[in-house]
Each structure stands twice: as structure tokens, then as C-alpha cells.
């Protein structure tokens, strides 16, 4: 589903919210690896493979990124592809940029 729970600065996908509510395992995946770790399309292929492996083990993947000033907990397939294509033009941020 494309809808998600939101606050003004944080958005969590329904799949991840449901998993947490049900006590199902969720693994956070850092988006820097997708954007800065490898060239496109290898970065997208690896990210999709990691998500697939986690799902096959009953774990919900939660790639973490900030997009349009909103912290995203879980990315859609389109968002993951967009991040992979952005590559090194995607900004790296830390807590100092979020305050």
C-alpha cells in the first residue's frame, strides 16, 4: 500500500507498522549503502536481493531514508529505485541536519 502513518517529520509504511504491532521481526537497512555504496543498477539489485532474503526468512525490511525533509521508515519499490538512480547525488545526513 502506498499510504502510511505520518507525523510532521516521520513516515512509517503500513507494512512496518503492522509488523511492529504484531511483534514480527523488522530489520532496518541503511539507505547510504544504496545511494553511495555501489553504482546503479548494481546498488538496486543488491538492495532488492537483501529485501527478498529478509522476506524469505519472515522478516520485514525497513530501508531508512530522508526524502523531502521527512524521515521514511520503509521505502516503496519506486522510492528505492529513485534513491538507487540518484546515487552519489543523494545527500548524506546526520542528526545535526535533522535538528
mmCIF file of N, CA and C in Angstrom, residues 34-35 38-45 80-87:
data_model
loop_
_atom_site.group_PDB
_atom_site.id
_atom_site.type_symbol
_atom_site.label_atom_id
_atom_site.label_comp_id
_atom_site.label_asym_id
_atom_site.label_seq_id
_atom_site.Cartn_x
_atom_site.Cartn_y
_atom_site.Cartn_z
ATOM 1 N N UNK A 34 22.680 1.976 -0.500
ATOM 2 C CA UNK A 34 22.033 2.013 -1.817
ATOM 3 C C UNK A 34 22.518 3.227 -2.609
ATOM 4 N N UNK A 35 22.550 4.382 -1.962
ATOM 5 C CA UNK A 35 22.883 5.616 -2.682
ATOM 6 C C UNK A 35 24.380 5.773 -2.953
ATOM 7 N N UNK A 38 27.429 1.517 -4.147
ATOM 8 C CA UNK A 38 27.697 0.840 -5.418
ATOM 9 C C UNK A 38 27.084 1.644 -6.555
ATOM 10 N N UNK A 39 27.543 1.416 -7.771
ATOM 11 C CA UNK A 39 26.937 2.103 -8.919
ATOM 12 C C UNK A 39 25.579 1.495 -9.271
ATOM 13 N N UNK A 40 24.738 2.316 -9.930
ATOM 14 C CA UNK A 40 23.459 1.850 -10.464
ATOM 15 C C UNK A 40 23.749 1.032 -11.716
ATOM 16 N N UNK A 41 23.092 -0.067 -11.976
ATOM 17 C CA UNK A 41 21.947 -0.666 -11.288
ATOM 18 C C UNK A 41 22.334 -1.722 -10.240
ATOM 19 N N UNK A 42 23.641 -1.949 -10.058
ATOM 20 C CA UNK A 42 24.060 -2.956 -9.080
ATOM 21 C C UNK A 42 23.510 -2.638 -7.687
ATOM 22 N N UNK A 43 23.501 -1.360 -7.306
ATOM 23 C CA UNK A 43 23.004 -0.986 -5.981
ATOM 24 C C UNK A 43 21.537 -1.364 -5.798
ATOM 25 N N UNK A 44 20.734 -1.152 -6.826
ATOM 26 C CA UNK A 44 19.313 -1.508 -6.746
ATOM 27 C C UNK A 44 19.144 -3.021 -6.674
ATOM 28 N N UNK A 45 19.900 -3.744 -7.488
ATOM 29 C CA UNK A 45 19.805 -5.210 -7.488
ATOM 30 C C UNK A 45 20.172 -5.783 -6.114
ATOM 31 N N UNK A 80 12.860 3.235 -3.673
ATOM 32 C CA UNK A 80 14.154 2.565 -3.636
ATOM 33 C C UNK A 80 14.881 2.743 -4.973
ATOM 34 N N UNK A 81 14.155 2.605 -6.073
ATOM 35 C CA UNK A 81 14.756 2.795 -7.393
ATOM 36 C C UNK A 81 15.210 4.235 -7.575
ATOM 37 N N UNK A 82 14.388 5.177 -7.148
ATOM 38 C CA UNK A 82 14.746 6.595 -7.260
ATOM 39 C C UNK A 82 16.037 6.892 -6.487
ATOM 40 N N UNK A 83 16.145 6.347 -5.293
ATOM 41 C CA UNK A 83 17.343 6.532 -4.478
ATOM 42 C C UNK A 83 18.553 5.889 -5.150
ATOM 43 N N UNK A 84 18.381 4.697 -5.683
ATOM 44 C CA UNK A 84 19.479 3.998 -6.354
ATOM 45 C C UNK A 84 19.950 4.786 -7.581
ATOM 46 N N UNK A 85 19.025 5.336 -8.317
ATOM 47 C CA UNK A 85 19.385 6.110 -9.506
ATOM 48 C C UNK A 85 20.043 7.438 -9.132
ATOM 49 N N UNK A 86 19.657 8.016 -8.013
ATOM 50 C CA UNK A 86 20.254 9.281 -7.563
ATOM 51 C C UNK A 86 21.724 9.082 -7.212
ATOM 52 N N UNK A 87 22.027 7.911 -6.675
ATOM 53 C CA UNK A 87 23.416 7.592 -6.352
ATOM 54 C C UNK A 87 24.067 8.651 -5.492
#
